[in-house]
């Protein structure tokens, strides 16, 4: 009896000892608990759709053993989510899905932080900005649209104010010398698409992922503001901005950042996760369908990209007088 | 005829064992989500979305839609029993449902609300079958000016909402509108009333505030009453078949109103970006406006429970219509469902109806089925739910308070909202003590943000000229009706004064 008890005792000791001896090693293995994915939009918003799509890939493909949990922190054009993630210094189980607002909001709102304070994980893709009109719009081509915009102030719409969509329209104004657009801000890309289909605005710069479902029944793209044409079947004839005399390219960054000061293991783990996701067949199919330009940047290359992006935005925003 | 064939095919999908199983599971999860304050149907659907890649899309959508119906039914429960809105769209249920519970009629209130939910869903599902495409196309005609006119209509039906002094109603409404102004302004992109706080940029959300004002505030009032006077337990929580019978009777008595509320709710739900919450307020407001006994509202009128609930559920169903017919979400929850379509490899848009008939008609058929099954689940559960009221106050209250705080946090996952609940609990208590009505504040909070947005978008469209509301054919008529409704109480007041003056003179 006594022997058995001693044996049991030793048996119990073994795992405890293991924890003490190999504890450090066990900790290093990332991940040991679910990873939070903070989303700067409400459930159903643009960034939310992307984040949940990416999470869905992990359910199917099991790229990491632990779950990825979406946490919505909408508000303040991304400021609330950014602040929340920034506050979780050293937490390797936290990441943030970012848009261009990741660069512009700190600039415009004078926030006490910038993208430099975050740990770069991955740039997954660059999203497009086509110029859309409704199907039976009098503007058959981009040239029609520009000619008309020189005559009168055309009513257009986009997400938010002094964010991506308005930046594109103000850029058109400047390059083509049109009259100022009458820009109506909406709450999200879905609202903008609805407004265009319902003919409450005359043009929008929704992403293909937002407006593409209405093409060709309700809307038409006139051009796309990027260097090469869209590689989506059915969009081959859509000219680039440059081809129609609007030499301007502007894209939406779909990137992932993490809090500052996370461990090397966590950073490598997260980078590895998105590296695998970027090669996922479903992701590729999604990108092809929505015209996402798949790119993969991480580490210093991503930071360099963000630097350049910030410079570009400072120029644009200064020229509009939005910031000093 | 073709429609009936399609519908039969849809029922074929909905009656598959896997569909049925997932539907019941979804309903139960939805009910749980609905009962927990703050954790809304939108969040519930979003939470379980990734799991749906494991089943075929037509089953996945039935599952997710079932969560939504469950939440639409379940939000009622805490509103009626504890004056805590389980869901945004059940705020209007507090106005009369809670007084009913206080009078010991919680079982009746719940039964009536559940049956009203059922009527709402069935009416909506029928319209869905009959006229999905034309209605969706008509709804597209509603731009910001039309939406503002509808919001104005909603406010106008609430003019007489506060009982007592009109000036206090006005103060209450103004306070609500002021609160909605906090945060990042959509039109200028500038922060408003944030005092430099980053966390304030997200603005006040009405859920933590209503949880605080109604839930916490009510508990403090209740506690004070109990401290001051020896309270005998007046709650008769004996419920059973009788309540259900009476609930049915009540629905039958107010059947035209219930159907009208459902029709109105459906239409508001179809409109872009509104959803069930404004519909429930409009349902309540209109029912009161056209009631023969408006004075009964706010004191436990059963119509005040039926109308908003029928409208909310009908609107919830309606919000799916533009989603499946055009690929445009009618509510935040529908937007999440739309995200699901991408995940399942379906492309939302006008082609969905023709390209994915099994998917679309399976969903439509499941509306009828989910509505029925959920009604049965709820009715079986009513006695147990009403029995919660028999739990001793000293045990129940702390639990409710904890649920309140958790609920306000999970809404947006920020601590700011928890502080809101606490502080607005006190504000609610003080306002109640000073006899300021809380209902107008709630309405202003819920609709204020949307109303302002539509108003300013319209003004931009009209170059700052308010005539933009009267130049457009649809908004014109809504505006005229709304303005008449606003003028009506004033007119009545004048008439009463004139009468009184004549009586004195004589």
PDB file of C-alpha atoms in Angstrom, chain B residues 101-274:
ATOM      1  CA  UNK B 101     -44.582  42.387 -15.014  1.00  0.00           C
ATOM      2  CA  UNK B 102     -44.793  44.659 -11.975  1.00  0.00           C
ATOM      3  CA  UNK B 103     -48.533  44.095 -11.927  1.00  0.00           C
ATOM      4  CA  UNK B 104     -47.846  40.367 -11.839  1.00  0.00           C
ATOM      5  CA  UNK B 105     -48.715  39.837 -15.470  1.00  0.00           C
ATOM      6  CA  UNK B 106     -45.271  38.835 -16.663  1.00  0.00           C
ATOM      7  CA  UNK B 107     -46.503  35.525 -18.064  1.00  0.00           C
ATOM      8  CA  UNK B 108     -49.178  37.261 -20.089  1.00  0.00           C
ATOM      9  CA  UNK B 109     -46.778  39.921 -21.343  1.00  0.00           C
ATOM     10  CA  UNK B 110     -44.278  37.295 -22.453  1.00  0.00           C
ATOM     11  CA  UNK B 111     -46.877  35.086 -24.112  1.00  0.00           C
ATOM     12  CA  UNK B 112     -48.346  38.032 -25.975  1.00  0.00           C
ATOM     13  CA  UNK B 113     -44.910  39.180 -27.092  1.00  0.00           C
ATOM     14  CA  UNK B 114     -43.960  35.729 -28.344  1.00  0.00           C
ATOM     15  CA  UNK B 115     -47.171  35.288 -30.274  1.00  0.00           C
ATOM     16  CA  UNK B 116     -46.754  38.784 -31.703  1.00  0.00           C
ATOM     17  CA  UNK B 117     -43.244  37.802 -32.798  1.00  0.00           C
ATOM     18  CA  UNK B 118     -44.694  34.834 -34.584  1.00  0.00           C
ATOM     19  CA  UNK B 119     -47.324  36.906 -36.380  1.00  0.00           C
ATOM     20  CA  UNK B 120     -44.618  39.373 -37.352  1.00  0.00           C
ATOM     21  CA  UNK B 121     -42.415  36.685 -38.875  1.00  0.00           C
ATOM     22  CA  UNK B 122     -45.240  34.967 -40.710  1.00  0.00           C
ATOM     23  CA  UNK B 123     -46.606  38.192 -42.183  1.00  0.00           C
ATOM     24  CA  UNK B 124     -43.102  39.134 -43.264  1.00  0.00           C
ATOM     25  CA  UNK B 125     -42.383  35.716 -44.732  1.00  0.00           C
ATOM     26  CA  UNK B 126     -45.599  35.861 -46.763  1.00  0.00           C
ATOM     27  CA  UNK B 127     -44.676  39.236 -48.247  1.00  0.00           C
ATOM     28  CA  UNK B 128     -41.228  37.848 -48.871  1.00  0.00           C
ATOM     29  CA  UNK B 129     -42.686  35.071 -50.983  1.00  0.00           C
ATOM     30  CA  UNK B 130     -45.102  37.344 -52.792  1.00  0.00           C
ATOM     31  CA  UNK B 131     -43.038  40.355 -53.766  1.00  0.00           C
ATOM     32  CA  UNK B 132     -39.356  40.092 -52.951  1.00  0.00           C
ATOM     33  CA  UNK B 133     -37.901  41.664 -56.076  1.00  0.00           C
ATOM     34  CA  UNK B 134     -40.277  44.609 -56.696  1.00  0.00           C
ATOM     35  CA  UNK B 135     -40.156  45.586 -53.011  1.00  0.00           C
ATOM     36  CA  UNK B 136     -36.381  45.514 -52.917  1.00  0.00           C
ATOM     37  CA  UNK B 137     -36.247  47.725 -55.981  1.00  0.00           C
ATOM     38  CA  UNK B 138     -38.772  50.123 -54.473  1.00  0.00           C
ATOM     39  CA  UNK B 139     -36.752  50.337 -51.261  1.00  0.00           C
ATOM     40  CA  UNK B 140     -33.781  51.547 -53.296  1.00  0.00           C
ATOM     41  CA  UNK B 141     -35.710  54.745 -54.011  1.00  0.00           C
ATOM     42  CA  UNK B 142     -35.242  55.669 -50.354  1.00  0.00           C
ATOM     43  CA  UNK B 143     -32.215  57.922 -50.116  1.00  0.00           C
ATOM     44  CA  UNK B 144     -31.154  60.119 -47.202  1.00  0.00           C
ATOM     45  CA  UNK B 145     -34.071  62.614 -47.559  1.00  0.00           C
ATOM     46  CA  UNK B 146     -36.665  59.821 -47.503  1.00  0.00           C
ATOM     47  CA  UNK B 147     -34.939  58.162 -44.575  1.00  0.00           C
ATOM     48  CA  UNK B 148     -34.890  61.438 -42.666  1.00  0.00           C
ATOM     49  CA  UNK B 149     -38.615  61.854 -43.317  1.00  0.00           C
ATOM     50  CA  UNK B 150     -39.246  58.412 -41.848  1.00  0.00           C
ATOM     51  CA  UNK B 151     -37.142  59.184 -38.795  1.00  0.00           C
ATOM     52  CA  UNK B 152     -39.084  62.391 -38.347  1.00  0.00           C
ATOM     53  CA  UNK B 153     -42.266  60.349 -38.538  1.00  0.00           C
ATOM     54  CA  UNK B 154     -40.929  58.099 -35.781  1.00  0.00           C
ATOM     55  CA  UNK B 155     -40.176  61.103 -33.590  1.00  0.00           C
ATOM     56  CA  UNK B 156     -43.545  62.650 -34.295  1.00  0.00           C
ATOM     57  CA  UNK B 157     -45.362  59.566 -33.024  1.00  0.00           C
ATOM     58  CA  UNK B 158     -43.482  59.975 -29.768  1.00  0.00           C
ATOM     59  CA  UNK B 159     -44.474  63.577 -29.140  1.00  0.00           C
ATOM     60  CA  UNK B 160     -47.010  62.552 -26.566  1.00  0.00           C
ATOM     61  CA  UNK B 161     -44.874  59.764 -25.166  1.00  0.00           C
ATOM     62  CA  UNK B 162     -43.941  61.405 -21.908  1.00  0.00           C
ATOM     63  CA  UNK B 163     -46.792  61.561 -19.492  1.00  0.00           C
ATOM     64  CA  UNK B 164     -46.769  64.682 -17.405  1.00  0.00           C
ATOM     65  CA  UNK B 165     -45.164  67.983 -18.281  1.00  0.00           C
ATOM     66  CA  UNK B 166     -44.372  68.500 -21.972  1.00  0.00           C
ATOM     67  CA  UNK B 167     -41.369  70.624 -21.006  1.00  0.00           C
ATOM     68  CA  UNK B 168     -39.829  67.670 -19.186  1.00  0.00           C
ATOM     69  CA  UNK B 169     -40.379  65.464 -22.239  1.00  0.00           C
ATOM     70  CA  UNK B 170     -38.587  68.082 -24.286  1.00  0.00           C
ATOM     71  CA  UNK B 171     -35.645  68.207 -21.869  1.00  0.00           C
ATOM     72  CA  UNK B 172     -35.428  64.443 -21.890  1.00  0.00           C
ATOM     73  CA  UNK B 173     -35.434  64.263 -25.688  1.00  0.00           C
ATOM     74  CA  UNK B 174     -32.871  67.039 -25.965  1.00  0.00           C
ATOM     75  CA  UNK B 175     -30.585  65.270 -23.502  1.00  0.00           C
ATOM     76  CA  UNK B 176     -30.796  62.110 -25.596  1.00  0.00           C
ATOM     77  CA  UNK B 177     -29.978  63.999 -28.775  1.00  0.00           C
ATOM     78  CA  UNK B 178     -27.047  65.701 -27.077  1.00  0.00           C
ATOM     79  CA  UNK B 179     -25.619  62.323 -26.076  1.00  0.00           C
ATOM     80  CA  UNK B 180     -25.790  61.040 -29.645  1.00  0.00           C
ATOM     81  CA  UNK B 181     -23.762  64.041 -30.794  1.00  0.00           C
ATOM     82  CA  UNK B 182     -20.647  62.851 -28.942  1.00  0.00           C
ATOM     83  CA  UNK B 183     -17.950  61.187 -31.015  1.00  0.00           C
ATOM     84  CA  UNK B 184     -16.426  61.492 -34.447  1.00  0.00           C
ATOM     85  CA  UNK B 185     -18.657  63.556 -36.690  1.00  0.00           C
ATOM     86  CA  UNK B 186     -19.286  61.719 -39.925  1.00  0.00           C
ATOM     87  CA  UNK B 187     -19.685  64.778 -42.105  1.00  0.00           C
ATOM     88  CA  UNK B 188     -16.676  66.832 -41.074  1.00  0.00           C
ATOM     89  CA  UNK B 189     -14.531  64.002 -39.708  1.00  0.00           C
ATOM     90  CA  UNK B 190     -13.949  66.137 -36.607  1.00  0.00           C
ATOM     91  CA  UNK B 191     -14.329  64.891 -33.034  1.00  0.00           C
ATOM     92  CA  UNK B 192     -17.267  66.396 -31.173  1.00  0.00           C
ATOM     93  CA  UNK B 193     -17.571  66.818 -27.384  1.00  0.00           C
ATOM     94  CA  UNK B 194     -14.837  64.264 -26.742  1.00  0.00           C
ATOM     95  CA  UNK B 195     -12.695  66.511 -24.540  1.00  0.00           C
ATOM     96  CA  UNK B 196      -9.593  65.080 -26.159  1.00  0.00           C
ATOM     97  CA  UNK B 197     -10.336  61.531 -24.982  1.00  0.00           C
ATOM     98  CA  UNK B 198      -9.584  58.904 -27.622  1.00  0.00           C
ATOM     99  CA  UNK B 199     -12.024  56.416 -26.153  1.00  0.00           C
ATOM    100  CA  UNK B 200     -14.805  58.999 -26.480  1.00  0.00           C
ATOM    101  CA  UNK B 201     -14.277  59.138 -30.237  1.00  0.00           C
ATOM    102  CA  UNK B 202     -16.478  56.081 -30.560  1.00  0.00           C
ATOM    103  CA  UNK B 203     -19.314  58.071 -29.014  1.00  0.00           C
ATOM    104  CA  UNK B 204     -22.004  56.866 -26.674  1.00  0.00           C
ATOM    105  CA  UNK B 205     -23.783  53.730 -27.700  1.00  0.00           C
ATOM    106  CA  UNK B 206     -27.398  53.515 -26.678  1.00  0.00           C
ATOM    107  CA  UNK B 207     -27.207  49.963 -25.347  1.00  0.00           C
ATOM    108  CA  UNK B 208     -24.969  50.640 -22.303  1.00  0.00           C
ATOM    109  CA  UNK B 209     -26.956  53.789 -21.570  1.00  0.00           C
ATOM    110  CA  UNK B 210     -30.359  52.138 -21.760  1.00  0.00           C
ATOM    111  CA  UNK B 211     -29.087  49.218 -19.694  1.00  0.00           C
ATOM    112  CA  UNK B 212     -27.947  51.706 -17.070  1.00  0.00           C
ATOM    113  CA  UNK B 213     -30.938  54.031 -17.136  1.00  0.00           C
ATOM    114  CA  UNK B 214     -33.628  51.412 -17.172  1.00  0.00           C
ATOM    115  CA  UNK B 215     -31.922  48.409 -15.591  1.00  0.00           C
ATOM    116  CA  UNK B 216     -29.707  49.881 -12.874  1.00  0.00           C
ATOM    117  CA  UNK B 217     -31.995  52.875 -12.317  1.00  0.00           C
ATOM    118  CA  UNK B 218     -35.012  50.645 -11.841  1.00  0.00           C
ATOM    119  CA  UNK B 219     -33.146  48.444  -9.369  1.00  0.00           C
ATOM    120  CA  UNK B 220     -32.219  51.475  -7.267  1.00  0.00           C
ATOM    121  CA  UNK B 221     -35.818  52.729  -7.224  1.00  0.00           C
ATOM    122  CA  UNK B 222     -37.000  49.252  -6.364  1.00  0.00           C
ATOM    123  CA  UNK B 223     -34.441  48.929  -3.580  1.00  0.00           C
ATOM    124  CA  UNK B 224     -35.480  52.240  -2.128  1.00  0.00           C
ATOM    125  CA  UNK B 225     -39.133  51.226  -2.144  1.00  0.00           C
ATOM    126  CA  UNK B 226     -38.283  48.044  -0.355  1.00  0.00           C
ATOM    127  CA  UNK B 227     -36.206  49.888   2.228  1.00  0.00           C
ATOM    128  CA  UNK B 228     -38.922  52.387   2.961  1.00  0.00           C
ATOM    129  CA  UNK B 229     -41.933  50.143   3.082  1.00  0.00           C
ATOM    130  CA  UNK B 230     -42.525  46.570   3.989  1.00  0.00           C
ATOM    131  CA  UNK B 231     -43.202  45.092   0.581  1.00  0.00           C
ATOM    132  CA  UNK B 232     -45.309  42.052   0.299  1.00  0.00           C
ATOM    133  CA  UNK B 233     -44.510  39.951  -2.701  1.00  0.00           C
ATOM    134  CA  UNK B 234     -47.241  40.961  -5.101  1.00  0.00           C
ATOM    135  CA  UNK B 235     -45.857  39.020  -7.990  1.00  0.00           C
ATOM    136  CA  UNK B 236     -48.109  36.181  -8.911  1.00  0.00           C
ATOM    137  CA  UNK B 237     -45.793  34.062 -10.910  1.00  0.00           C
ATOM    138  CA  UNK B 238     -48.277  31.293 -11.406  1.00  0.00           C
ATOM    139  CA  UNK B 239     -48.329  30.961 -15.114  1.00  0.00           C
ATOM    140  CA  UNK B 240     -49.483  28.297 -17.374  1.00  0.00           C
ATOM    141  CA  UNK B 241     -51.954  27.567 -20.053  1.00  0.00           C
ATOM    142  CA  UNK B 242     -54.097  30.479 -18.860  1.00  0.00           C
ATOM    143  CA  UNK B 243     -51.513  33.087 -19.839  1.00  0.00           C
ATOM    144  CA  UNK B 244     -51.064  31.599 -23.245  1.00  0.00           C
ATOM    145  CA  UNK B 245     -54.800  31.579 -23.808  1.00  0.00           C
ATOM    146  CA  UNK B 246     -55.035  35.182 -22.692  1.00  0.00           C
ATOM    147  CA  UNK B 247     -52.064  36.077 -24.815  1.00  0.00           C
ATOM    148  CA  UNK B 248     -53.758  34.566 -27.820  1.00  0.00           C
ATOM    149  CA  UNK B 249     -56.957  36.376 -26.966  1.00  0.00           C
ATOM    150  CA  UNK B 250     -55.108  39.676 -26.708  1.00  0.00           C
ATOM    151  CA  UNK B 251     -53.502  39.154 -30.088  1.00  0.00           C
ATOM    152  CA  UNK B 252     -56.891  38.287 -31.530  1.00  0.00           C
ATOM    153  CA  UNK B 253     -58.422  41.409 -30.006  1.00  0.00           C
ATOM    154  CA  UNK B 254     -55.688  43.551 -31.507  1.00  0.00           C
ATOM    155  CA  UNK B 255     -55.240  41.520 -34.636  1.00  0.00           C
ATOM    156  CA  UNK B 256     -55.575  44.394 -37.136  1.00  0.00           C
ATOM    157  CA  UNK B 257     -53.027  46.438 -35.161  1.00  0.00           C
ATOM    158  CA  UNK B 258     -50.669  43.470 -34.998  1.00  0.00           C
ATOM    159  CA  UNK B 259     -50.814  42.901 -38.733  1.00  0.00           C
ATOM    160  CA  UNK B 260     -50.468  46.615 -39.451  1.00  0.00           C
ATOM    161  CA  UNK B 261     -47.444  46.834 -37.154  1.00  0.00           C
ATOM    162  CA  UNK B 262     -45.988  43.820 -38.961  1.00  0.00           C
ATOM    163  CA  UNK B 263     -46.547  45.356 -42.383  1.00  0.00           C
ATOM    164  CA  UNK B 264     -45.033  48.648 -41.291  1.00  0.00           C
ATOM    165  CA  UNK B 265     -42.151  46.824 -39.611  1.00  0.00           C
ATOM    166  CA  UNK B 266     -41.457  44.802 -42.713  1.00  0.00           C
ATOM    167  CA  UNK B 267     -41.224  47.880 -44.830  1.00  0.00           C
ATOM    168  CA  UNK B 268     -38.911  49.700 -42.431  1.00  0.00           C
ATOM    169  CA  UNK B 269     -36.783  46.566 -42.304  1.00  0.00           C
ATOM    170  CA  UNK B 270     -36.469  46.454 -46.076  1.00  0.00           C
ATOM    171  CA  UNK B 271     -35.170  50.028 -46.175  1.00  0.00           C
ATOM    172  CA  UNK B 272     -31.398  50.160 -46.330  1.00  0.00           C
ATOM    173  CA  UNK B 273     -29.471  50.252 -43.095  1.00  0.00           C
ATOM    174  CA  UNK B 274     -32.251  50.548 -40.539  1.00  0.00           C
TER     175      UNK B 274
END
